[in-house]
Amino acid sequence: MELSGAEILVQSLKDEGVEYIFGYPGGSVLHIYDALFKQEEVKHVLVRHEQGATHSADGYARATGKPGVVLVTSGPGATNAVTGIATAYMDSIPMVVISGQTPTPMIGSDAFQEVDTVGITRPCVKHNFLVKDVRDIAETLKKAFYIATTGRPGPVLVDIPKDVTDPAVLVSYEYPSKVSLRSYNPSVKGHKGQIKKALQVMLAARRPILYTGGGVILGEASEELVSLTKKLGFPITNTLMGLGSYPATDRQFIGMLGMHGTYEANKAMHECDTLIAIGSRFDDRVTGKLSEFCPDATIIHVDIDPASISKNVKVDIPIVGEVKGVLKEMLKLLDNGEFTPNPELTVKWWERIEKWRSYNCLEYDRKSTLIKPQYVVEQLYEVTKGEAYVTSDVGQHQMYAAQYYKFNKPRRWINSGGLGTMGFGLPAAIGVKLAHPDADVACVTGEGSIQMCIQELSTALQYKTPVKIINLNNGYLGMVRQWQEFTYESRYSHSYMDTIPEFMKLAESYGHVGMRIDKKEDVRGALEEAFALKDRTVFLDFITDPTENVYPMIEAGKGHHEMRLAPGMITDEDLA
Amino acid sequence: MRHILSILMENEAGALSRVAGLFSARGYNIESLTVAPTEDPSMSRMTLVTRGTDEVVEQITKQLNKLIDVVKLIDLAESAHIEREIMLVKVHAQGSYREEVKRLAEIFRGSIIDVTASSFIIEVTGAQDKLDAFLNALEEQSVFEVVRSGATGISRGEKGLHL
Ligand SMILES: Cc1cc2nc3c(=O)[nH]c(=O)nc-3n(C[C@H](O)[C@H](O)[C@H](O)COP(=O)(O)OP(=O)(O)OC[C@H]3O[C@@H](n4cnc5c(N)ncnc54)[C@H](O)[C@@H]3O)c2cc1C
Ligand SMILES: Cc1ncc(C[n+]2csc(CCOP(=O)(O)OP(=O)(O)O)c2C)c(N)n1
Ligand SMILES: [Mg+2]
């Protein structure tokens, strides 16, 4: 079969099984757009800003496990995509970004819309390519998808100069059925000896805790994690990225840990004697002050990326391997009787944890006449029966969503953890809705964040992706305001926007349903009404308490035992 | 501690900048770096000298291994190895000092590769400390240009860095 470079590109996407491509046209990708026009299998979603394209592709990837695919033009198209690429990179999300480039003979001449895309993106991609020959397109794409989706996943960019997709140049096409790279060997199996050693330590523990993260979701190992945790009978905490990999409503789950983690999870971290880290990367939002981190613990760490191990915290028993395989091996050793857990050992530990849990650290002022953001999330959880896909932006609202929506399944909680990208939520929700058209999709956002990619409301109408936008409108860049209250003596330097749009009207002008809710008693009804409108995007503008803070909080430079708790909360430390 | 990382990588445009970019992005230091193709033209070999605690160097090697273009790497400093660097030094040499420079060059097994009425260029090869010693032996004011290649190295014996 003889095809042009542009046709090869599109055909490769089909052969790769790509369903959606999120993009925005421009000069250097016009040949590709023409090839897209002539087919229907790969569906193109025209976003309103290239950042939106990357976040939508990212949301699609997080909700499905399949790679998200993006197409942008050279120059500003590519630079606009950088934030979304970095967002995917920090959270290890599989993505393939195709960018147009100045024709090869003009590269380096400061040509129109030329930027060094490969150079600009190098630090925030897993790998990138510049394709200089039409005969290399198919193989490069195969490599790109292979690299993006295997090992520790991540975004891969393929930069294609315009002349390489020239419709007049035809070459033979064959999509490689597989590819191997001598310098890249992603499938790693955990070392059996290390796995046994780890189990031995785990089963002798008196104060164990499982600390699991995004790697369990990326590695599709929730089922194994649940079985293992049940067999062990240990308490389990999740990172922000790991939420949903273990059912939040289960008794053994003690909540998220870290900066805004629960009292019980952070206390248990501080006092544990054995820490079992699985697919989590000891991020500074999780560890707090390193010198105070888990002072008594023997640390076991399962991770596919050797560079994650002992990066921030020295690990005693490292297991480099793919999480699913490692957990399966542990389950096998427990099932065949080689190792047997002894529940007696952890009875005291559980008593202690239950005590901490009984303080109910997520309790908030329910009597207030103002709408509390926590209340809105609780109601969202009830109205959607805990079954929705929830995306979020970045700020206080993100933490409330993480704390009060109890995720029982993986891939339901979709947020930017590593980069913390405001503007992520809405475009991500569109990607999720395309992937799961029959599911409820909510975007929990703030009046600051939503304005960073608000233009995607227009995309949502064109592609009929009815998502529900839960705007927790506190009138402030709330997370910033909170830090200023705590550490800058309430000097609210530029964290208040004097002017914000009337979101209801804005939503209407984009062709959606807008609602403004400023009474507590209307919260539930509004949510029910919105979710009943199955085929409409609804923007719910909840006017919430502007002074509310996220608790508990471990302030910068503090340890897990030094949490700042909601005012009025009494603990045994106070009593002692 | 000083470490000599010997890196086998794909001979591709951009591979060098991936390595250099990794060092600057993560705040690691590069003392010297040399790179050239190997007997297999599809690969090049880089020798990179860096300093850091064991933990830092462990992270560096892990991060380097993660780069798709990096095929294999070893830390030469961990076992018996040979290290060589080439240095070209231009010195002012007039009168009696000309003889002294010649003698010094001989002692360090250097060779004089360019001569004018007032200057010499001397080529010296060896490990870093030998080259340092040679420079120290010369009169400070006489040295007016120094070019060093940076270290390259190879491990001793049968074992080494190949596919
Ligand atoms: C405002 C704000 C507040 C935050 N507060 C908190 C907080 O209170 N608590 C909190 O936890 N986070 C918080 N975060 C998020 C934080 O910044 C990090 O993104 C997060 O903690 C990292 O989660 P993780 O350790 O699960 O790692 P991830 O980023 O999910 O990384 C996954 C790890 O798993 C490994 N992995 C991937 N695939 C596999 C596989 N197949 N097998 C084995 N291993 C694999 C990877 O190598 C990596 O090490 C906050 C973020 C923001 C923006
Ligand atoms: C692109 C970007 N710029 C700045 C920040 C820093 N930042 C983190 S949270 C936040 C405030 C977000 O405000 P809003 O969306 O209203 O959420 P709230 O905290 O009020 O719930 C800011 C500015 C960021 N995370 N991302
Ligand atoms: Mg706000």
PDB file of C-alpha atoms in Angstrom, chain A residues 322-508:
ATOM      1  CA  GLU A 322       5.399  -4.306  38.072  1.00  0.00           C
ATOM      2  CA  VAL A 323       2.888  -4.005  40.916  1.00  0.00           C
ATOM      3  CA  LYS A 324       0.330  -6.497  39.649  1.00  0.00           C
ATOM      4  CA  GLY A 325       2.891  -9.267  39.360  1.00  0.00           C
ATOM      5  CA  VAL A 326       4.418  -8.515  42.752  1.00  0.00           C
ATOM      6  CA  LEU A 327       1.057  -8.513  44.533  1.00  0.00           C
ATOM      7  CA  LYS A 328       0.062 -11.726  42.767  1.00  0.00           C
ATOM      8  CA  GLU A 329       3.260 -13.348  43.963  1.00  0.00           C
ATOM      9  CA  MET A 330       2.563 -12.231  47.535  1.00  0.00           C
ATOM     10  CA  LEU A 331      -0.976 -13.595  47.313  1.00  0.00           C
ATOM     11  CA  LYS A 332       0.365 -16.885  46.042  1.00  0.00           C
ATOM     12  CA  LEU A 333       2.715 -17.217  48.984  1.00  0.00           C
ATOM     13  CA  LEU A 334      -0.160 -16.525  51.362  1.00  0.00           C
ATOM     14  CA  ASP A 335      -2.554 -18.868  49.567  1.00  0.00           C
ATOM     15  CA  ASN A 336      -0.199 -21.814  49.377  1.00  0.00           C
ATOM     16  CA  GLY A 337       0.386 -21.599  53.091  1.00  0.00           C
ATOM     17  CA  GLU A 338       4.042 -20.664  52.925  1.00  0.00           C
ATOM     18  CA  PHE A 339       3.191 -17.541  54.921  1.00  0.00           C
ATOM     19  CA  THR A 340       0.319 -17.057  57.360  1.00  0.00           C
ATOM     20  CA  PRO A 341      -0.815 -13.754  58.829  1.00  0.00           C
ATOM     21  CA  ASN A 342      -1.435 -13.593  62.551  1.00  0.00           C
ATOM     22  CA  PRO A 343      -4.245 -11.122  63.304  1.00  0.00           C
ATOM     23  CA  GLU A 344      -3.364 -11.211  67.021  1.00  0.00           C
ATOM     24  CA  LEU A 345      -0.269  -9.148  66.375  1.00  0.00           C
ATOM     25  CA  THR A 346      -2.167  -6.097  65.210  1.00  0.00           C
ATOM     26  CA  VAL A 347      -5.052  -6.047  67.681  1.00  0.00           C
ATOM     27  CA  LYS A 348      -3.524  -3.296  69.824  1.00  0.00           C
ATOM     28  CA  TRP A 349      -2.553  -1.315  66.753  1.00  0.00           C
ATOM     29  CA  TRP A 350      -6.114  -1.386  65.477  1.00  0.00           C
ATOM     30  CA  GLU A 351      -7.412  -0.232  68.857  1.00  0.00           C
ATOM     31  CA  ARG A 352      -5.119   2.732  68.646  1.00  0.00           C
ATOM     32  CA  ILE A 353      -6.145   3.534  65.112  1.00  0.00           C
ATOM     33  CA  GLU A 354      -9.852   3.271  65.972  1.00  0.00           C
ATOM     34  CA  LYS A 355      -9.284   5.744  68.761  1.00  0.00           C
ATOM     35  CA  TRP A 356      -7.726   8.214  66.326  1.00  0.00           C
ATOM     36  CA  ARG A 357     -10.488   7.576  63.868  1.00  0.00           C
ATOM     37  CA  SER A 358     -13.137   8.267  66.495  1.00  0.00           C
ATOM     38  CA  TYR A 359     -12.006  11.894  66.656  1.00  0.00           C
ATOM     39  CA  ASN A 360     -13.599  12.291  63.267  1.00  0.00           C
ATOM     40  CA  CYS A 361     -11.088  14.735  61.877  1.00  0.00           C
ATOM     41  CA  LEU A 362     -13.125  15.573  58.798  1.00  0.00           C
ATOM     42  CA  GLU A 363     -16.059  16.874  60.819  1.00  0.00           C
ATOM     43  CA  TYR A 364     -16.959  20.478  59.988  1.00  0.00           C
ATOM     44  CA  ASP A 365     -19.412  23.080  61.127  1.00  0.00           C
ATOM     45  CA  ARG A 366     -22.718  21.674  59.950  1.00  0.00           C
ATOM     46  CA  LYS A 367     -24.756  24.339  61.698  1.00  0.00           C
ATOM     47  CA  SER A 368     -23.401  27.230  59.670  1.00  0.00           C
ATOM     48  CA  THR A 369     -25.979  29.006  57.564  1.00  0.00           C
ATOM     49  CA  LEU A 370     -23.469  29.346  54.764  1.00  0.00           C
ATOM     50  CA  ILE A 371     -22.917  26.625  52.205  1.00  0.00           C
ATOM     51  CA  LYS A 372     -19.931  24.642  53.342  1.00  0.00           C
ATOM     52  CA  PRO A 373     -17.897  23.211  50.475  1.00  0.00           C
ATOM     53  CA  GLN A 374     -17.569  19.898  52.308  1.00  0.00           C
ATOM     54  CA  TYR A 375     -21.340  19.644  52.411  1.00  0.00           C
ATOM     55  CA  VAL A 376     -21.621  20.113  48.658  1.00  0.00           C
ATOM     56  CA  VAL A 377     -19.157  17.277  48.038  1.00  0.00           C
ATOM     57  CA  GLU A 378     -20.973  15.020  50.507  1.00  0.00           C
ATOM     58  CA  GLN A 379     -24.224  15.707  48.708  1.00  0.00           C
ATOM     59  CA  LEU A 380     -22.577  15.117  45.349  1.00  0.00           C
ATOM     60  CA  TYR A 381     -21.443  11.751  46.649  1.00  0.00           C
ATOM     61  CA  GLU A 382     -24.944  10.851  47.726  1.00  0.00           C
ATOM     62  CA  VAL A 383     -26.731  12.086  44.640  1.00  0.00           C
ATOM     63  CA  THR A 384     -24.341  10.189  42.356  1.00  0.00           C
ATOM     64  CA  LYS A 385     -24.385   7.180  44.718  1.00  0.00           C
ATOM     65  CA  GLY A 386     -20.617   7.245  44.764  1.00  0.00           C
ATOM     66  CA  GLU A 387     -20.542   6.050  41.175  1.00  0.00           C
ATOM     67  CA  ALA A 388     -19.522   9.199  39.321  1.00  0.00           C
ATOM     68  CA  TYR A 389     -16.257   9.962  37.640  1.00  0.00           C
ATOM     69  CA  VAL A 390     -15.024  13.061  39.411  1.00  0.00           C
ATOM     70  CA  THR A 391     -12.409  15.330  37.880  1.00  0.00           C
ATOM     71  CA  SER A 392     -11.085  18.333  39.698  1.00  0.00           C
ATOM     72  CA  ASP A 393      -9.023  21.449  39.379  1.00  0.00           C
ATOM     73  CA  VAL A 394      -6.476  22.582  41.913  1.00  0.00           C
ATOM     74  CA  GLY A 395      -7.058  24.196  45.246  1.00  0.00           C
ATOM     75  CA  GLN A 396      -9.199  23.736  48.321  1.00  0.00           C
ATOM     76  CA  HIS A 397     -12.056  22.288  46.286  1.00  0.00           C
ATOM     77  CA  GLN A 398      -9.705  19.553  45.063  1.00  0.00           C
ATOM     78  CA  MET A 399      -8.886  18.562  48.626  1.00  0.00           C
ATOM     79  CA  TYR A 400     -12.558  18.592  49.666  1.00  0.00           C
ATOM     80  CA  ALA A 401     -13.374  16.343  46.726  1.00  0.00           C
ATOM     81  CA  ALA A 402     -10.562  13.978  47.708  1.00  0.00           C
ATOM     82  CA  GLN A 403     -11.590  13.939  51.365  1.00  0.00           C
ATOM     83  CA  TYR A 404     -15.384  13.771  51.151  1.00  0.00           C
ATOM     84  CA  TYR A 405     -16.142  11.820  47.989  1.00  0.00           C
ATOM     85  CA  LYS A 406     -15.567   8.216  48.917  1.00  0.00           C
ATOM     86  CA  PHE A 407     -14.073   6.570  45.846  1.00  0.00           C
ATOM     87  CA  ASN A 408     -14.638   2.856  45.790  1.00  0.00           C
ATOM     88  CA  LYS A 409     -13.293   2.112  42.338  1.00  0.00           C
ATOM     89  CA  PRO A 410     -10.079   2.937  40.504  1.00  0.00           C
ATOM     90  CA  ARG A 411      -9.970   5.522  37.700  1.00  0.00           C
ATOM     91  CA  ARG A 412     -12.961   7.405  39.122  1.00  0.00           C
ATOM     92  CA  TRP A 413     -10.930  10.186  40.722  1.00  0.00           C
ATOM     93  CA  ILE A 414      -9.148  12.233  38.108  1.00  0.00           C
ATOM     94  CA  ASN A 415      -6.956  15.133  39.157  1.00  0.00           C
ATOM     95  CA  SER A 416      -3.598  16.756  38.634  1.00  0.00           C
ATOM     96  CA  GLY A 417      -1.527  15.790  41.667  1.00  0.00           C
ATOM     97  CA  GLY A 418       2.099  16.194  40.728  1.00  0.00           C
ATOM     98  CA  LEU A 419       1.992  19.421  38.757  1.00  0.00           C
ATOM     99  CA  GLY A 420      -1.176  20.780  40.367  1.00  0.00           C
ATOM    100  CA  THR A 421      -2.476  22.332  37.169  1.00  0.00           C
ATOM    101  CA  MET A 422      -5.385  24.736  37.521  1.00  0.00           C
ATOM    102  CA  GLY A 423      -7.491  24.425  34.385  1.00  0.00           C
ATOM    103  CA  PHE A 424      -7.261  20.642  34.285  1.00  0.00           C
ATOM    104  CA  GLY A 425     -10.737  19.757  35.505  1.00  0.00           C
ATOM    105  CA  LEU A 426     -13.139  20.775  32.741  1.00  0.00           C
ATOM    106  CA  PRO A 427     -11.208  19.528  29.702  1.00  0.00           C
ATOM    107  CA  ALA A 428     -10.358  16.336  31.602  1.00  0.00           C
ATOM    108  CA  ALA A 429     -14.075  15.815  32.289  1.00  0.00           C
ATOM    109  CA  ILE A 430     -14.799  16.096  28.573  1.00  0.00           C
ATOM    110  CA  GLY A 431     -12.235  13.378  27.862  1.00  0.00           C
ATOM    111  CA  VAL A 432     -13.745  11.181  30.568  1.00  0.00           C
ATOM    112  CA  LYS A 433     -17.263  11.651  29.259  1.00  0.00           C
ATOM    113  CA  LEU A 434     -16.211  10.672  25.736  1.00  0.00           C
ATOM    114  CA  ALA A 435     -14.689   7.514  27.172  1.00  0.00           C
ATOM    115  CA  HIS A 436     -17.727   6.701  29.322  1.00  0.00           C
ATOM    116  CA  PRO A 437     -20.760   8.330  27.715  1.00  0.00           C
ATOM    117  CA  ASP A 438     -23.231   6.605  30.037  1.00  0.00           C
ATOM    118  CA  ALA A 439     -21.531   7.459  33.301  1.00  0.00           C
ATOM    119  CA  ASP A 440     -22.088  10.517  35.474  1.00  0.00           C
ATOM    120  CA  VAL A 441     -19.128  12.856  35.185  1.00  0.00           C
ATOM    121  CA  ALA A 442     -18.641  15.740  37.588  1.00  0.00           C
ATOM    122  CA  CYS A 443     -15.950  18.386  37.603  1.00  0.00           C
ATOM    123  CA  VAL A 444     -15.332  19.814  41.053  1.00  0.00           C
ATOM    124  CA  THR A 445     -13.731  23.189  40.555  1.00  0.00           C
ATOM    125  CA  GLY A 446     -13.263  26.691  41.940  1.00  0.00           C
ATOM    126  CA  GLU A 447     -14.026  30.085  40.467  1.00  0.00           C
ATOM    127  CA  GLY A 448     -10.293  30.623  39.975  1.00  0.00           C
ATOM    128  CA  SER A 449      -9.415  27.354  38.287  1.00  0.00           C
ATOM    129  CA  ILE A 450     -12.445  27.104  36.045  1.00  0.00           C
ATOM    130  CA  GLN A 451     -11.490  30.349  34.345  1.00  0.00           C
ATOM    131  CA  MET A 452      -8.201  28.865  33.214  1.00  0.00           C
ATOM    132  CA  CYS A 453      -9.827  26.570  30.655  1.00  0.00           C
ATOM    133  CA  ILE A 454     -13.390  27.891  30.589  1.00  0.00           C
ATOM    134  CA  GLN A 455     -13.311  28.032  26.787  1.00  0.00           C
ATOM    135  CA  GLU A 456     -13.754  24.261  26.727  1.00  0.00           C
ATOM    136  CA  LEU A 457     -17.422  24.785  27.605  1.00  0.00           C
ATOM    137  CA  SER A 458     -17.762  25.358  23.912  1.00  0.00           C
ATOM    138  CA  THR A 459     -16.111  22.022  23.076  1.00  0.00           C
ATOM    139  CA  ALA A 460     -18.485  20.326  25.519  1.00  0.00           C
ATOM    140  CA  LEU A 461     -21.460  21.577  23.522  1.00  0.00           C
ATOM    141  CA  GLN A 462     -20.087  20.642  20.104  1.00  0.00           C
ATOM    142  CA  TYR A 463     -19.244  17.087  21.123  1.00  0.00           C
ATOM    143  CA  LYS A 464     -22.253  16.582  23.393  1.00  0.00           C
ATOM    144  CA  THR A 465     -20.377  15.674  26.513  1.00  0.00           C
ATOM    145  CA  PRO A 466     -22.857  16.507  29.248  1.00  0.00           C
ATOM    146  CA  VAL A 467     -20.728  16.937  32.358  1.00  0.00           C
ATOM    147  CA  LYS A 468     -21.774  18.593  35.604  1.00  0.00           C
ATOM    148  CA  ILE A 469     -19.560  21.411  36.790  1.00  0.00           C
ATOM    149  CA  ILE A 470     -19.577  21.788  40.545  1.00  0.00           C
ATOM    150  CA  ASN A 471     -18.100  25.227  41.109  1.00  0.00           C
ATOM    151  CA  LEU A 472     -17.243  25.733  44.781  1.00  0.00           C
ATOM    152  CA  ASN A 473     -17.231  29.487  44.483  1.00  0.00           C
ATOM    153  CA  ASN A 474     -15.610  30.928  47.586  1.00  0.00           C
ATOM    154  CA  GLY A 475     -14.603  34.151  45.862  1.00  0.00           C
ATOM    155  CA  TYR A 476     -10.959  33.509  46.646  1.00  0.00           C
ATOM    156  CA  LEU A 477      -7.985  31.654  45.364  1.00  0.00           C
ATOM    157  CA  GLY A 478      -8.848  29.726  48.452  1.00  0.00           C
ATOM    158  CA  MET A 479      -5.806  27.520  48.817  1.00  0.00           C
ATOM    159  CA  VAL A 480      -3.557  30.555  48.504  1.00  0.00           C
ATOM    160  CA  ARG A 481      -5.750  32.502  50.921  1.00  0.00           C
ATOM    161  CA  GLN A 482      -5.485  29.674  53.444  1.00  0.00           C
ATOM    162  CA  TRP A 483      -1.674  29.688  53.329  1.00  0.00           C
ATOM    163  CA  GLN A 484      -1.714  33.457  53.690  1.00  0.00           C
ATOM    164  CA  GLU A 485      -4.001  33.171  56.703  1.00  0.00           C
ATOM    165  CA  PHE A 486      -1.760  30.594  58.370  1.00  0.00           C
ATOM    166  CA  THR A 487       1.706  31.804  57.470  1.00  0.00           C
ATOM    167  CA  TYR A 488       1.448  35.455  56.429  1.00  0.00           C
ATOM    168  CA  GLU A 489      -0.757  36.767  59.235  1.00  0.00           C
ATOM    169  CA  SER A 490      -3.789  36.999  56.975  1.00  0.00           C
ATOM    170  CA  ARG A 491      -2.170  39.350  54.493  1.00  0.00           C
ATOM    171  CA  TYR A 492      -4.297  38.321  51.539  1.00  0.00           C
ATOM    172  CA  SER A 493      -1.950  39.437  48.837  1.00  0.00           C
ATOM    173  CA  HIS A 494      -3.682  39.114  45.472  1.00  0.00           C
ATOM    174  CA  SER A 495      -5.713  36.061  46.327  1.00  0.00           C
ATOM    175  CA  TYR A 496      -9.046  37.807  45.880  1.00  0.00           C
ATOM    176  CA  MET A 497     -10.571  38.548  42.516  1.00  0.00           C
ATOM    177  CA  ASP A 498     -12.678  41.655  42.645  1.00  0.00           C
ATOM    178  CA  THR A 499     -14.447  40.708  39.485  1.00  0.00           C
ATOM    179  CA  ILE A 500     -15.629  37.312  38.447  1.00  0.00           C
ATOM    180  CA  PRO A 501     -18.138  36.504  35.739  1.00  0.00           C
ATOM    181  CA  GLU A 502     -21.731  35.561  36.352  1.00  0.00           C
ATOM    182  CA  PHE A 503     -21.187  31.905  35.725  1.00  0.00           C
ATOM    183  CA  MET A 504     -24.845  31.147  35.207  1.00  0.00           C
ATOM    184  CA  LYS A 505     -25.073  33.531  32.295  1.00  0.00           C
ATOM    185  CA  LEU A 506     -21.711  32.459  31.012  1.00  0.00           C
ATOM    186  CA  ALA A 507     -22.821  28.838  30.954  1.00  0.00           C
ATOM    187  CA  GLU A 508     -26.022  29.832  29.193  1.00  0.00           C
TER     188      GLU A 508
END
